[in-house]
Structure formats: structure tokens, C-alpha cells
Amino acid sequence: MTGSEQKITRAHRERLALIYVRQSTLAQVREHTESTERQYALAGEAGRLGWESERVVVIDCDLGVSGRTAAARAGFTDLVARVCMGQAGAVFGLEVSRLARSSADLQRLLELCSVTDTLIIDGDGVYDLRDFNDRMLVGLKGTMSEAELHILAGRLQGAKRAAAQRGELRFPLPVGYVYDDDGETVMDPDDEVQAAVADLFAAFAQAGSAYGVVAAFQDRRFPKRAYGGAWAGQLRWARLTHSRVLGVLANPAYAGAYVFGRYRSRRVVAPDATITTKTVELPRAEWPVLILDHHPGYISWDAYLANEQRRAANDTRRGQRPPRESAALCQGVVQCGSCGRGMSTLHRAEGSYYDCSRSRADHVNTPGCRSVTARVVDELVAARAQTALGPEQLALALQAADQVADRRTRATRALALRVERARYDTVRAERAFDQCDPDNRLVARNLERRWETKLAELEQAETELAEQQAQQRPEPSRDTLQTLARDVPALWAAPTTSDKDRKRLLRALIADVTITSVPDSRELRVGIRWRSGASEQHTTQRPTPSGPARRTPSEAIELIATLGPTHTDHQLVAALADAGLRTGVGRPFDPAAVAWVRHAHDIPTPPRLVLAADELTVTQVAERLAVSDGAVYYWISHGQLDARRGPGNRLLIPFGPDIERACRDRIAASAHIPTPTQELAA
């Protein structure tokens, strides 16, 4: 037994011998098998040193895990736990660096081993951590191991950075780019891939948001390249997602720039005191390598910077308020003049409202924090903005027309390229079928089925292209655009101008709008702060509430109250119409509406007039002559019987003996006027 082995006592052998096995990466586990076998062989070394086989425990669940930190190393955590509980007599490792590459983790383990009398055994000997010299030696080994890792990483990173500074370090390229035979970065020779990437940037320039790009690609596919697995290196097509759009827009490679070191790993302390590693994106000023015009770009570097600013302006998590699609024009830029906070926008069936968020979030009943109908504020702000704009807007209108034409061209071109690809695949399938031996049905049957599938895809693509070309509306003429551009109010009110476009125009002129409500009043103060720094104050009135707004006008009530005791409802309807008065909902008065006003305001009806001695009503005449009411109305309408309008707009008929005799003679001579008795018999 050597001198170092004499440190092993019976107390150590009665406890466990922990064999810790670790490799830094899965590639090392797969390729450096000799190192792994040597670590497993330490179990035999433990048996040689006197440990029974049932007391030898191999901990190998950290294979393929880096020893830079103790995080995510379940095996190391298990080893430390067994040491803390006094179960371990010795910890075996091929070298100290296998236990931990971090001095902090190693020193913590050494401290625990010294307290629990646990030995450290590696290829150089046995170390008793209660001995100062052994503890210093093992600690020095751990420090050298950590320094070794730093030196190796520095050499590797230095070589990579040197190659990157020359623009020669190769890494996986984003979709739309490939390496040519000389190793140069070039655009993908596939026209459909190029068109898809170019249309993504054009759609973002038109829509101004990543969600707008997703909507533009709703019926289109977008390419992606697989990096690993069975599809490694192959081009696949799938639906375009929001995160994919953001990734493409943020990648400077599409601007022709070669970038190295955009991301860096940083260790952070979590709230539960655990240390984790996160990958963060560095600011552009801290990128180690940035080479402009390194390869052909889909957009210019200036366009990339403009897109970056546009994406930052759309980030609501950083306090930005981009224009939305709602009809509330001041959404996101309106503030409460009472508490100074931003006002949120509420959308209801009757319209949109600007509401102070403090009154809802903090439950503070502040008189000045109130909601207001968005229409009142928007009309005032829009009128001021149109007044501030000059009439010379021709350039903007023509630019918008060019964008519309370009968008239509891109949409049609995408389908045209799809048709071209489908036609090419169909020709290939047909050529393969023609070259096949027709007697070999096992092969010919599959080739024929593939040819039919390609023909169906070609037909579908041609149909979609024809439908899109048929749905395109004719563009307005240049003369129309010039006339419209000179008239800003007409451009503002045009049905082709979306609410989002109006918001963009407003935000280009106006910084924010402040609304101050006057307590116990309908008065509303609206402050406008322009981008130029100037500000102005306006006063307007809140709209009348729906209840009072639907009430009958007081002028109509006064007229009905004045004429009601002496005029019938029909006469009052005529008088109200002559005065130009309507109901609270804007409809003309009718007898029912007049009767309701009489009832609501206790307005009496005119007294019932006494009929003349020789006057009868239509019903009374019909009963006396034993005919229907319709026959009497017929005689009146054809001038065969005189009548006048009496109280309540009722017909009164002078009915003397001579008139009665003439009516009976008319009944006797007519075969078409049935009497009530004849109608009952029929």
C-alpha cells in the first residue's frame, strides 16, 4: 500500500465509493469512447482499494453536460447530496476537472468533503481534504482546470473571430441565400424563393407591421431550410408565422451585411438564487464584426435601419402606441388632463370611447377622470389637421398609387411563379413516364399517378392565377389622383382611405391630445400638441345623452299644448308638419305620436260637437239603409253622396228625406250592392 493509499481507513471503506463519470458534450461521448471507458474503469480501482462491489456507486447521468456550472447537472447534485448526508467515503474521478470546471463549485464540494471526512481520489493519488496541503493541491488543480477551459475557449474563439473579421467564417445561411462552389454567399437560384423573400420585405414596407405581412401571406407559402435531421439541407415550404417574420426582418444578412457576434451568453441570478445562462442580443454598436456590402442583399442597409426603427415603433411593451385598425383616430395618443395618464379606448356597440384608465384601475372617483365619446374628439382633431395641411399633396397620392400597383404586381407574380414551377414539375413527371418501360407496370403505375398529381396541381395554380387577375379592380387614372390630392378633405373622406392611414397622417402632425373634463358640465377642453412643438386649446361640448336626445322637442310640446284643446289629432299633425317639427327620433308626427304627447302631458282633447238634426255618420247611414259601410264610402268617393269632416276627423252626411229616398232607389236599381242580409245568406 502506497503512502497516499494509507489515508484510506476502514471508516471510508464502510461508506460508499462514488464514481463520477462526465463528458462535456454528446459528441465527446460518441467519439471519445476511450475517455468514457477509463472513467467507468474507476469502479475496478475502487475494488482494488478495498471497497466491496455493492458499495461502489457509478453516477453517470451527466454524460454530455458541461462542467462549467453546476446548473442542469443532476449527477453532480446527487453527488453533493450524498456527501452532505455522510454516505460517501470517497469520490473517484479521472481528474479533478471532471468534478467541476468552476472553482466556486469545486471549492464548495471540497468544503463539504472536509467536514464529512470524504476522500477525493483521481489518477494522481488520494487526497484527504482535512489536510491543508491536500486541500490546497486539489484547489490548485481546480483553478488550473478552470484556467485551461478559459485558454482553450480563447484560442477557439480567437480563431473564429479572425476568420469572421475577414468574412470567411461559414455558418448556416438564412433562407434565400446559399453558398456557391467557391464558398461565396449568393442569392438562392430558385426564383420562387427569391420572390417570397423579396415580397416579405415589400409587404412590410406597405403594411408597416409583422402581422400585416402575415395577413399578406395568408394564401401563400414561405420557404425554410432544415438544419439537421433527415431533411438536413433541404428546402421546405410552410405557412408564414409572426415570429418568422420578425426573425427575417431582424436579420442583417438580408441587407448584404456579414455579422458575427450578435448574441452573447450571460449568466444571471434568478429570484430563487439559482444561476442560469441566457442568450441576449447585443446592441449594434457592440457587434464585434460588421461588414457591409459583403454579399447581394434583398434590401439596402438604409432600408434595414428604417425597418428596425419601424419595428421599435410597433413595440407596445416599450410604451409605443402604433396606429391600429379601429375607427378611433386618437387611439394611443390621447391623455387625461386631470391625472396625466394615457386614456384607453373602449369599443362598444354604440361607438368608441376614450376612458381614463385611473378611474378603472385604481378605483379613484376623480371628477376630472371621465370617459368621452371618441367621435367628438376625433372630429375636432381631424378638422384641425386638415386645416393645417396644405393643398399640395400630389406627390403623396402618386406615391400611394405606385405602391398599390407594385402590390398588385407582386401578388400576381407570386402566382405566376407558382404556375411556372407546377408546369416544370408536370413536364418532368411526363418525361419520366415516357422513358419508363410500359410493360413494367409496377413502375409505370406509380409514374402515371405522379404525373396525374402534378397535372392537378398545375390546373389549380392556373385557376388561382386567373381568379386573382379577374378580381383586380382597375386603378384610378392619374388625373383623378391629381384632383384628389389637391383636395385634402376629399382624400381624407375617400372610402379607399383606411382608418389606419388617417391615424398615420394624424401622428405625423400631432404629438398627443389632452382631454380635460369640466365637472358637472358638458364642456370639454381639448388640447392639441403638434410635432413642431406648438400647442393649442379648444373647447367643445359633450354629445347629449341618448335619453334626453330622444325626448320630444319642447317646441312641439308647446304647440300641442296650445292647440290641443281646440284641434283634433289630425289637425295637430298638419300644424306640426307646417312648423317643421319632428319627434325626438327625427320622424314626422302622426296621430299616434300626438296622442302619446297628450297622454304624457295631460293635454285635453276638443269637446265632442253635437251633430246637426239631419246629419248621420257612415255607420248610421249603413244601418238605416241595411247596406255595408263600403257601399256608403263608395257613394261618397264617387260624388253620389255629400259628406264633411266633423269632430275626430269623422265623416258626417246630411241625410234628409229626399237624400234617403234617392239612396233607396239607387239600392233597388243596383244588382252589385249587397245588403248585410244578402251577405249573411251568401
XYZ file of C-alpha atoms in Angstrom:
682
model
C 0.000 0.000 0.000
C 1.453 3.381 -1.059
C 1.658 6.373 1.212
C -1.411 8.030 -0.294
C -3.412 4.813 -0.020
C -2.706 4.734 3.707
C -5.159 7.660 4.026
C -7.994 5.189 3.272
C -9.339 3.784 6.535
C -11.957 1.196 7.431
C -14.435 4.033 8.082
C -14.030 5.169 4.493
C -14.499 1.642 3.108
C -17.668 1.154 5.143
C -19.238 4.019 3.244
C -19.877 4.407 -0.484
C -17.320 4.888 -3.236
C -18.869 7.354 -5.693
C -17.569 7.033 -9.269
C -18.393 10.315 -11.063
C -18.422 9.963 -14.880
C -18.816 13.032 -17.131
C -18.118 14.176 -20.684
C -18.665 17.796 -21.762
C -20.615 17.176 -24.980
C -22.560 14.417 -26.650
C -20.023 14.483 -29.476
C -17.295 13.566 -26.986
C -19.431 10.746 -25.636
C -19.937 9.448 -29.157
C -16.377 9.910 -30.454
C -14.078 9.868 -27.378
C -15.086 6.464 -26.100
C -11.675 5.739 -24.575
C -12.070 8.518 -22.014
C -15.501 7.251 -21.031
C -14.231 3.687 -20.623
C -11.359 4.899 -18.419
C -13.830 6.659 -16.146
C -16.007 3.555 -15.841
C -12.856 1.562 -15.048
C -12.501 3.555 -11.819
C -15.064 1.168 -10.320
C -12.426 -1.571 -10.575
C -9.890 0.759 -8.966
C -12.289 1.250 -6.047
C -12.498 -2.535 -5.651
C -8.703 -2.782 -5.656
C -8.546 -0.181 -2.891
C -10.809 -2.277 -0.676
C -14.391 -1.272 -1.405
C -16.917 -4.029 -1.806
C -18.742 -4.096 -5.124
C -22.130 -3.361 -3.518
C -20.669 -0.175 -2.003
C -19.464 1.152 -5.365
C -21.956 3.564 -6.974
C -21.428 4.898 -10.504
C -23.010 8.329 -11.210
C -23.073 8.800 -14.985
C -26.198 10.912 -15.675
C -24.017 13.945 -16.538
C -22.633 12.453 -19.733
C -22.818 15.142 -22.398
C -23.218 18.022 -19.889
C -20.607 20.760 -19.495
C -18.914 21.138 -16.122
C -18.672 24.929 -16.390
C -21.558 25.320 -13.950
C -23.436 23.099 -11.523
C -26.778 24.085 -13.063
C -28.538 21.320 -15.035
C -26.087 18.687 -13.679
C -28.303 16.207 -11.880
C -25.409 13.822 -11.281
C -23.267 16.449 -9.571
C -26.240 17.484 -7.433
C -26.737 13.834 -6.396
C -23.043 13.513 -5.549
C -23.081 16.647 -3.352
C -26.239 15.417 -1.597
C -24.652 12.038 -0.750
C -21.541 13.817 0.562
C -23.652 16.120 2.744
C -25.519 13.150 4.261
C -22.235 11.390 5.121
C -22.893 8.430 2.811
C -19.720 8.866 0.738
C -16.332 7.582 1.826
C -14.552 8.679 -1.336
C -15.264 10.396 -4.615
C -13.461 8.937 -7.639
C -12.725 10.922 -10.771
C -10.376 10.574 -13.699
C -9.160 14.083 -12.892
C -10.416 16.947 -10.766
C -11.755 18.799 -13.824
C -14.355 16.043 -14.213
C -15.959 17.164 -10.970
C -16.299 20.848 -11.893
C -14.706 23.388 -14.182
C -15.784 26.193 -11.867
C -13.596 26.967 -8.859
C -16.653 28.107 -6.897
C -18.448 24.760 -7.370
C -15.284 22.774 -6.669
C -14.388 24.718 -3.513
C -17.920 24.206 -2.182
C -17.570 20.450 -2.760
C -14.130 20.386 -1.112
C -15.502 22.185 1.938
C -18.262 19.609 2.299
C -15.783 16.746 1.858
C -13.532 18.140 4.617
C -16.486 18.355 7.021
C -17.763 14.814 6.306
C -14.301 13.199 6.013
C -14.753 12.238 2.354
C -11.668 11.493 0.253
C -11.001 12.706 -3.297
C -9.271 10.084 -5.450
C -8.005 10.673 -9.000
C -5.244 9.291 -11.172
C -2.556 11.156 -9.212
C -3.435 9.913 -5.740
C -5.651 10.110 -2.688
C -6.445 13.467 -1.096
C -7.705 13.975 2.448
C -9.438 17.357 2.462
C -8.903 17.719 6.209
C -5.209 18.061 5.414
C -4.308 21.621 4.422
C -1.677 20.574 1.873
C -4.022 18.133 0.128
C -6.800 20.688 0.101
C -4.514 23.366 -1.383
C -3.247 20.946 -4.033
C -6.731 19.876 -5.118
C -7.880 23.506 -5.146
C -4.889 24.449 -7.287
C -5.794 21.677 -9.713
C -9.340 23.043 -9.927
C -8.074 26.561 -10.582
C -5.753 25.301 -13.308
C -8.637 23.333 -14.824
C -10.769 26.463 -14.972
C -7.891 28.417 -16.476
C -7.370 25.652 -19.024
C -11.005 25.930 -20.105
C -10.620 29.682 -20.462
C -7.432 29.331 -22.522
C -8.931 26.707 -24.833
C -12.079 28.776 -25.341
C -9.971 31.857 -26.038
C -7.958 30.033 -28.675
C -11.055 28.676 -30.388
C -12.931 31.961 -30.254
C -9.866 33.861 -31.401
C -9.556 31.688 -34.480
C -13.237 32.076 -35.230
C -13.104 35.847 -34.757
C -10.069 36.133 -37.025
C -11.887 34.241 -39.773
C -15.051 36.292 -39.169
C -13.173 39.584 -39.458
C -12.165 38.520 -42.947
C -15.743 37.490 -43.680
C -14.651 33.888 -44.254
C -16.215 32.136 -41.273
C -19.004 29.979 -42.616
C -22.202 29.336 -40.702
C -25.721 28.293 -41.725
C -27.234 30.891 -44.044
C -30.826 32.125 -43.741
C -33.347 31.034 -46.326
C -32.868 32.941 -49.562
C -29.069 32.516 -49.555
C -26.740 29.636 -50.453
C -23.002 29.080 -50.816
C -21.744 28.696 -54.374
C -18.934 26.383 -55.459
C -16.329 28.972 -54.449
C -17.782 29.397 -50.977
C -19.266 32.822 -51.720
C -22.679 33.851 -50.363
C -25.160 34.280 -53.212
C -28.922 34.513 -53.542
C -30.828 31.278 -53.883
C -31.087 30.489 -57.613
C -34.711 29.415 -57.094
C -36.851 32.305 -58.393
C -39.787 31.345 -56.179
C -37.626 31.564 -53.060
C -36.245 34.937 -54.121
C -39.738 36.241 -54.860
C -41.071 35.090 -51.474
C -38.274 36.804 -49.522
C -38.488 39.989 -51.584
C -42.267 40.098 -51.220
C -41.937 39.764 -47.436
C -39.899 42.968 -47.242
C -42.214 44.708 -49.711
C -45.258 43.671 -47.680
C -43.677 45.049 -44.505
C -42.930 48.335 -46.242
C -46.578 48.502 -47.283
C -48.307 47.222 -44.107
C -45.855 48.565 -41.541
C -46.229 45.611 -39.142
C -45.307 41.941 -38.914
C -48.957 40.955 -38.527
C -49.697 42.819 -41.750
C -47.071 40.685 -43.505
C -48.677 37.508 -42.125
C -52.034 38.683 -43.483
C -50.484 39.381 -46.899
C -49.084 35.810 -46.972
C -52.318 34.235 -45.793
C -52.778 32.278 -49.015
C -49.076 31.800 -49.766
C -46.282 29.583 -48.552
C -42.875 30.690 -47.321
C -39.639 28.695 -47.643
C -37.485 27.417 -44.811
C -34.337 25.325 -44.811
C -33.820 22.383 -42.499
C -30.582 22.293 -40.470
C -30.318 18.758 -39.172
C -32.268 15.552 -39.147
C -33.461 13.592 -42.138
C -34.268 16.813 -44.036
C -30.893 18.494 -43.421
C -30.100 20.993 -46.164
C -33.427 20.576 -47.950
C -35.827 23.395 -48.736
C -39.290 23.099 -47.229
C -42.410 25.265 -47.631
C -44.809 26.124 -44.821
C -47.162 28.798 -43.543
C -45.532 32.098 -42.610
C -45.768 32.879 -38.883
C -45.413 36.120 -36.937
C -42.193 35.042 -35.206
C -40.699 34.024 -38.542
C -41.431 37.465 -39.993
C -39.713 39.158 -37.046
C -36.698 36.884 -37.464
C -36.330 37.707 -41.154
C -36.753 41.451 -40.595
C -34.151 41.475 -37.798
C -31.525 39.504 -39.752
C -28.924 41.905 -41.224
C -27.822 39.250 -43.715
C -30.771 40.216 -45.937
C -29.243 43.720 -46.200
C -26.000 42.273 -47.574
C -24.175 42.584 -44.227
C -21.851 39.984 -42.716
C -22.291 39.955 -38.931
C -20.536 37.930 -36.241
C -21.208 38.154 -32.509
C -24.800 39.480 -32.493
C -25.631 37.309 -29.492
C -23.766 36.615 -26.282
C -24.329 34.253 -23.363
C -24.645 35.851 -19.955
C -25.062 34.314 -16.513
C -27.863 35.793 -14.436
C -29.126 35.122 -10.933
C -32.758 34.046 -10.730
C -35.053 35.081 -7.838
C -34.581 31.638 -6.271
C -30.773 32.247 -6.169
C -30.050 29.797 -8.994
C -27.598 30.866 -11.686
C -28.784 30.401 -15.263
C -27.284 31.223 -18.638
C -29.255 33.324 -21.101
C -28.558 34.359 -24.651
C -29.041 38.088 -25.224
C -28.779 40.218 -28.357
C -26.129 42.901 -28.210
C -26.691 46.480 -29.416
C -25.445 47.115 -32.931
C -22.582 49.252 -31.612
C -21.214 46.197 -29.710
C -21.191 43.762 -32.625
C -17.586 42.510 -32.945
C -17.749 42.100 -36.723
C -19.941 44.030 -39.170
C -19.027 44.029 -42.862
C -21.399 45.941 -45.134
C -21.930 45.021 -48.805
C -20.447 41.586 -48.155
C -22.921 39.849 -50.466
C -26.019 40.770 -52.545
C -28.875 41.980 -50.377
C -32.629 41.849 -50.759
C -32.809 45.333 -49.224
C -30.324 48.134 -48.656
C -28.664 48.842 -45.316
C -30.663 52.070 -45.015
C -33.878 50.097 -45.546
C -32.773 47.660 -42.823
C -32.229 50.524 -40.380
C -35.629 52.009 -41.316
C -37.297 48.642 -40.726
C -35.553 48.410 -37.357
C -36.948 51.783 -36.322
C -40.376 50.804 -37.586
C -40.361 47.587 -35.564
C -39.273 49.514 -32.487
C -42.160 51.940 -33.014
C -44.558 48.965 -33.069
C -43.291 47.511 -29.768
C -46.061 48.270 -27.272
C -44.052 46.631 -24.467
C -41.728 49.643 -24.559
C -44.509 52.210 -24.386
C -45.026 52.658 -28.118
C -48.540 53.262 -29.464
C -48.653 52.341 -33.160
C -51.778 53.115 -35.214
C -54.456 50.431 -35.026
C -57.369 49.475 -37.276
C -60.189 50.867 -35.129
C -62.195 53.965 -36.071
C -60.930 55.907 -33.007
C -58.401 58.225 -34.674
C -56.699 59.434 -31.479
C -56.260 55.946 -30.043
C -52.945 55.678 -28.185
C -52.085 59.419 -28.226
C -54.906 60.794 -26.068
C -54.202 61.679 -22.423
C -56.334 62.658 -19.443
C -55.878 66.296 -18.472
C -56.864 65.579 -14.866
C -54.401 62.827 -13.850
C -51.981 62.980 -16.802
C -52.264 59.293 -17.664
C -52.972 57.809 -21.040
C -56.608 57.133 -21.845
C -57.587 53.717 -23.107
C -60.026 53.100 -25.931
C -63.233 51.154 -25.313
C -65.252 49.814 -28.233
C -68.970 49.310 -27.739
C -71.976 48.739 -29.960
C -72.944 52.407 -29.928
C -69.391 53.583 -30.712
C -65.899 54.063 -29.297
C -64.995 55.884 -26.087
C -61.818 57.339 -24.602
C -61.729 56.291 -20.962
C -59.338 57.329 -18.201
C -57.606 54.155 -17.005
C -57.020 55.549 -13.492
C -60.710 55.584 -12.636
C -60.945 51.893 -13.503
C -57.547 50.570 -12.354
C -57.183 52.476 -9.076
C -60.913 52.783 -8.348
C -60.400 56.504 -7.745
C -63.525 58.572 -8.190
C -61.840 61.708 -9.547
C -64.324 64.162 -11.062
C -61.968 65.050 -13.917
C -61.228 61.412 -14.901
C -64.157 60.605 -17.124
C -64.864 58.911 -20.415
C -65.792 60.792 -23.552
C -67.223 59.771 -26.899
C -64.355 59.354 -29.372
C -66.356 60.910 -32.205
C -66.445 64.339 -30.533
C -62.661 64.492 -30.074
C -61.819 62.878 -33.420
C -63.931 65.321 -35.439
C -62.265 68.302 -33.779
C -58.713 66.958 -34.175
C -59.321 65.819 -37.770
C -60.703 69.228 -38.722
C -57.652 70.959 -37.267
C -55.296 68.548 -39.031
C -56.972 69.087 -42.393
C -56.764 72.822 -41.897
C -53.069 72.575 -41.093
C -52.333 70.554 -44.220
C -51.580 72.399 -47.402
C -53.215 71.606 -50.713
C -50.015 70.366 -52.373
C -50.360 66.620 -51.737
C -49.836 65.356 -55.265
C -46.562 63.569 -54.534
C -48.096 61.578 -51.686
C -51.052 60.499 -53.803
C -48.867 59.397 -56.699
C -46.581 57.505 -54.333
C -49.583 55.690 -52.866
C -50.758 54.794 -56.368
C -47.333 53.377 -57.211
C -47.424 51.261 -54.049
C -50.841 49.859 -54.964
C -49.644 48.984 -58.447
C -46.492 47.381 -57.051
C -48.508 45.317 -54.557
C -50.764 44.018 -57.302
C -47.797 43.161 -59.468
C -46.115 41.234 -56.660
C -49.269 39.293 -55.850
C -49.728 38.291 -59.480
C -46.052 37.497 -59.919
C -46.072 35.088 -56.971
C -48.872 33.057 -58.501
C -47.228 33.224 -61.926
C -44.028 31.756 -60.472
C -46.065 29.059 -58.792
C -47.672 28.200 -62.130
C -44.254 28.089 -63.745
C -42.946 25.729 -61.072
C -46.022 23.480 -61.377
C -45.606 23.388 -65.155
C -41.947 22.406 -64.757
C -42.816 19.600 -62.320
C -45.513 18.379 -64.704
C -43.072 18.232 -67.616
C -40.589 16.286 -65.515
C -43.261 13.803 -64.454
C -44.355 13.374 -68.068
C -40.773 12.853 -69.236
C -40.194 10.208 -66.556
C -43.375 8.402 -67.574
C -42.388 8.437 -71.253
C -38.962 6.944 -70.503
C -40.447 4.100 -68.491
C -40.990 0.652 -69.995
C -44.801 0.381 -70.412
C -44.660 -3.371 -69.690
C -43.182 -2.732 -66.245
C -46.499 -1.871 -64.627
C -45.053 -1.734 -61.119
C -43.044 1.364 -62.073
C -45.317 2.763 -64.770
C -48.324 2.785 -62.450
C -46.551 4.983 -59.880
C -45.123 7.320 -62.522
C -48.558 7.719 -64.087
C -50.100 8.531 -60.707
C -47.378 11.120 -60.052
C -47.969 12.695 -63.464
C -51.701 12.999 -62.758
C -50.988 14.618 -59.388
C -48.721 17.223 -60.992
C -51.344 17.931 -63.652
C -53.926 18.573 -60.931
C -51.541 20.941 -59.099
C -50.869 22.823 -62.336
C -54.574 23.201 -63.018
C -55.209 24.502 -59.508
C -52.383 27.054 -59.754
C -53.612 28.298 -63.146
C -57.152 28.630 -61.759
C -55.976 30.695 -58.778
C -53.952 32.956 -61.056
C -56.928 33.532 -63.335
C -59.238 34.262 -60.385
C -56.848 36.806 -58.902
C -56.416 38.588 -62.223
C -60.200 38.726 -62.628
C -60.739 40.146 -59.123
C -58.342 43.058 -59.566
C -60.161 46.345 -59.875
C -58.970 48.963 -62.383
C -56.600 51.537 -60.940
C -57.666 55.193 -60.853
C -56.313 57.448 -63.541
C -53.559 59.980 -62.904
C -55.983 62.856 -63.477
C -58.242 61.510 -60.751
C -55.325 61.202 -58.346
C -54.140 64.728 -59.097
C -57.608 66.124 -58.469
C -57.972 64.163 -55.251
C -54.517 65.081 -53.986
C -55.284 68.784 -54.328
C -58.368 68.335 -52.145
C -57.241 67.092 -48.743
C -60.766 66.840 -47.246
C -61.845 64.641 -50.151
C -58.743 62.494 -49.707
C -59.494 62.208 -46.004
C -63.129 61.204 -46.579
C -62.438 58.891 -49.516
C -63.732 55.340 -48.931
C -60.357 53.949 -50.056
C -58.590 55.770 -47.195
C -58.497 53.431 -44.213
C -58.708 54.496 -40.582
C -55.149 53.274 -40.146
C -53.967 55.639 -42.901
C -55.812 58.528 -41.241
C -54.111 57.707 -37.933
C -50.700 57.693 -39.572
C -51.389 61.082 -41.089
C -52.520 62.467 -37.744
C -49.500 61.097 -35.877
C -47.170 62.619 -38.427
C -48.577 66.021 -37.416
C -49.799 65.635 -33.822
C -47.717 64.500 -30.830
C -50.580 63.973 -28.371
C -54.093 65.123 -27.448
C -55.096 66.068 -23.895
C -58.745 65.906 -22.800
C -59.889 67.812 -19.720
C -63.441 67.321 -18.483
C -65.207 70.085 -16.561
C -67.062 68.563 -13.589
C -70.856 68.962 -13.563
C -70.802 70.358 -17.098
C -70.935 69.224 -20.700
C -67.958 71.409 -21.527
C -64.856 69.590 -22.776
C -61.396 71.119 -23.249
C -59.229 69.512 -25.928
C -55.519 70.380 -26.091
C -53.521 69.549 -29.226
C -49.706 69.440 -29.167
C -48.178 69.455 -32.636
C -44.952 67.779 -33.690
C -43.481 71.220 -34.286
C -43.798 71.976 -30.559
C -46.745 74.343 -30.877
C -49.899 73.696 -28.878
C -53.455 74.948 -28.945
C -56.564 74.658 -26.792
C -60.144 74.131 -27.972
C -63.466 73.927 -26.184
C -66.329 71.729 -27.309
C -69.473 70.175 -25.867
C -70.155 66.598 -24.960
C -72.938 64.985 -27.001
C -76.391 64.962 -25.473
C -77.110 61.661 -23.682
C -79.279 59.216 -25.562
C -82.216 59.614 -23.146
C -82.651 63.404 -23.406
C -81.734 63.299 -27.089
C -84.782 61.101 -27.824
C -87.232 63.321 -25.968
C -89.913 65.269 -27.811
C -88.730 68.812 -28.589
C -90.130 71.424 -26.223
C -91.381 73.495 -29.189
C -93.585 70.616 -30.320
C -94.940 70.097 -26.806
C -95.812 73.806 -26.513
C -97.622 73.790 -29.898
C -99.666 70.702 -28.971
C -100.489 72.172 -25.556
C -101.684 75.437 -27.176
C -103.790 73.937 -29.997
C -104.696 70.621 -28.396
C -107.901 71.696 -26.567
C -109.482 73.003 -29.798
C -107.860 70.822 -32.523
C -108.086 67.144 -33.304
C -105.038 64.896 -33.571
C -105.098 65.028 -37.377
C -105.260 68.794 -37.322
C -102.292 68.884 -34.922
C -100.299 66.593 -37.252
C -100.793 69.099 -40.069
C -99.847 72.038 -37.811
C -96.651 70.312 -36.631
C -95.662 69.487 -40.201
C -96.212 73.118 -41.270
C -93.953 74.236 -38.392
C -91.205 71.775 -39.442
C -91.213 69.945 -36.103
C -90.382 66.254 -35.693
C -90.306 63.689 -32.908
C -87.267 63.066 -30.675
C -86.023 60.350 -33.037
C -86.372 62.584 -36.095
C -89.577 61.151 -37.562
C -92.658 63.151 -38.694
C -95.517 63.331 -36.212
C -98.514 61.046 -36.745
C -101.845 60.825 -34.791
C -100.387 58.123 -32.504
C -97.398 60.326 -31.583
C -99.701 63.296 -30.915
C -101.964 61.109 -28.759
C -98.931 59.980 -26.719
C -97.882 63.600 -26.106
C -101.476 64.386 -24.987
C -101.350 61.484 -22.554
C -97.838 62.276 -21.215
C -98.580 65.988 -20.617
C -102.303 65.801 -19.760
C -103.400 67.877 -22.765
C -107.225 67.653 -23.175
C -108.948 66.727 -26.436
C -111.503 69.064 -28.079
C -115.109 68.678 -26.756
C -117.436 66.418 -28.716
C -119.600 68.528 -31.040
C -123.358 67.945 -31.307
C -124.409 66.765 -34.752
C -126.995 68.662 -36.774
C -130.516 67.249 -36.875
C -130.187 65.928 -40.420
C -126.560 64.626 -40.170
C -125.596 60.986 -39.711
C -122.307 59.097 -39.615
C -121.351 56.490 -42.194
C -122.259 53.655 -39.836
C -125.622 55.171 -39.033
C -126.478 55.592 -42.758
C -125.454 51.990 -43.480
C -127.601 50.683 -40.645
C -130.631 52.726 -41.765
C -130.336 51.575 -45.398
C -129.340 47.987 -44.472
C -126.161 48.112 -46.603
C -122.490 47.742 -45.848
C -120.206 50.632 -44.822
C -118.251 50.072 -48.019
C -121.253 50.981 -50.159
C -121.641 54.297 -48.325
C -117.906 55.066 -48.716
C -118.220 54.260 -52.427
C -121.069 56.761 -52.873
C -119.049 59.424 -51.055
C -115.877 58.847 -53.066
C -117.794 58.972 -56.376
C -119.731 62.142 -55.525
C -123.090 60.385 -55.222
C -123.377 61.391 -51.550
C -122.222 64.603 -49.864
C -120.204 64.460 -46.637
C -117.975 66.661 -44.482
C -115.286 66.118 -41.857
C -116.525 66.586 -38.308
C -115.011 66.147 -34.849
C -112.342 63.478 -34.655
C -111.969 63.663 -38.456
C -115.193 61.621 -38.830
C -117.380 61.868 -41.955
C -120.812 63.485 -41.396
C -123.508 63.048 -44.047
C -126.533 65.412 -44.399
C -129.333 62.798 -44.589
C -132.768 64.353 -45.175
C -135.885 62.554 -46.551
C -135.049 63.375 -50.167
C -131.471 62.058 -49.848
C -132.713 58.914 -48.114
C -135.300 58.293 -50.875
C -132.628 58.708 -53.589
C -130.319 56.246 -51.809
C -133.042 53.603 -51.555
C -133.868 53.993 -55.251
C -130.150 53.544 -56.034
C -130.067 50.350 -53.985
C -133.157 48.934 -55.682
C -131.768 49.666 -59.150
C -128.320 48.158 -58.456
C -127.550 44.460 -58.541
C -123.957 44.890 -57.235
C -124.593 46.392 -53.811
C -125.379 43.567 -51.407
C -127.244 44.248 -48.250
C -125.996 42.805 -44.929
C -128.791 40.233 -45.086
C -127.674 39.081 -48.548
C -124.039 38.862 -47.429
C -125.028 36.721 -44.433
C -127.112 34.410 -46.633
C -124.241 34.003 -49.081
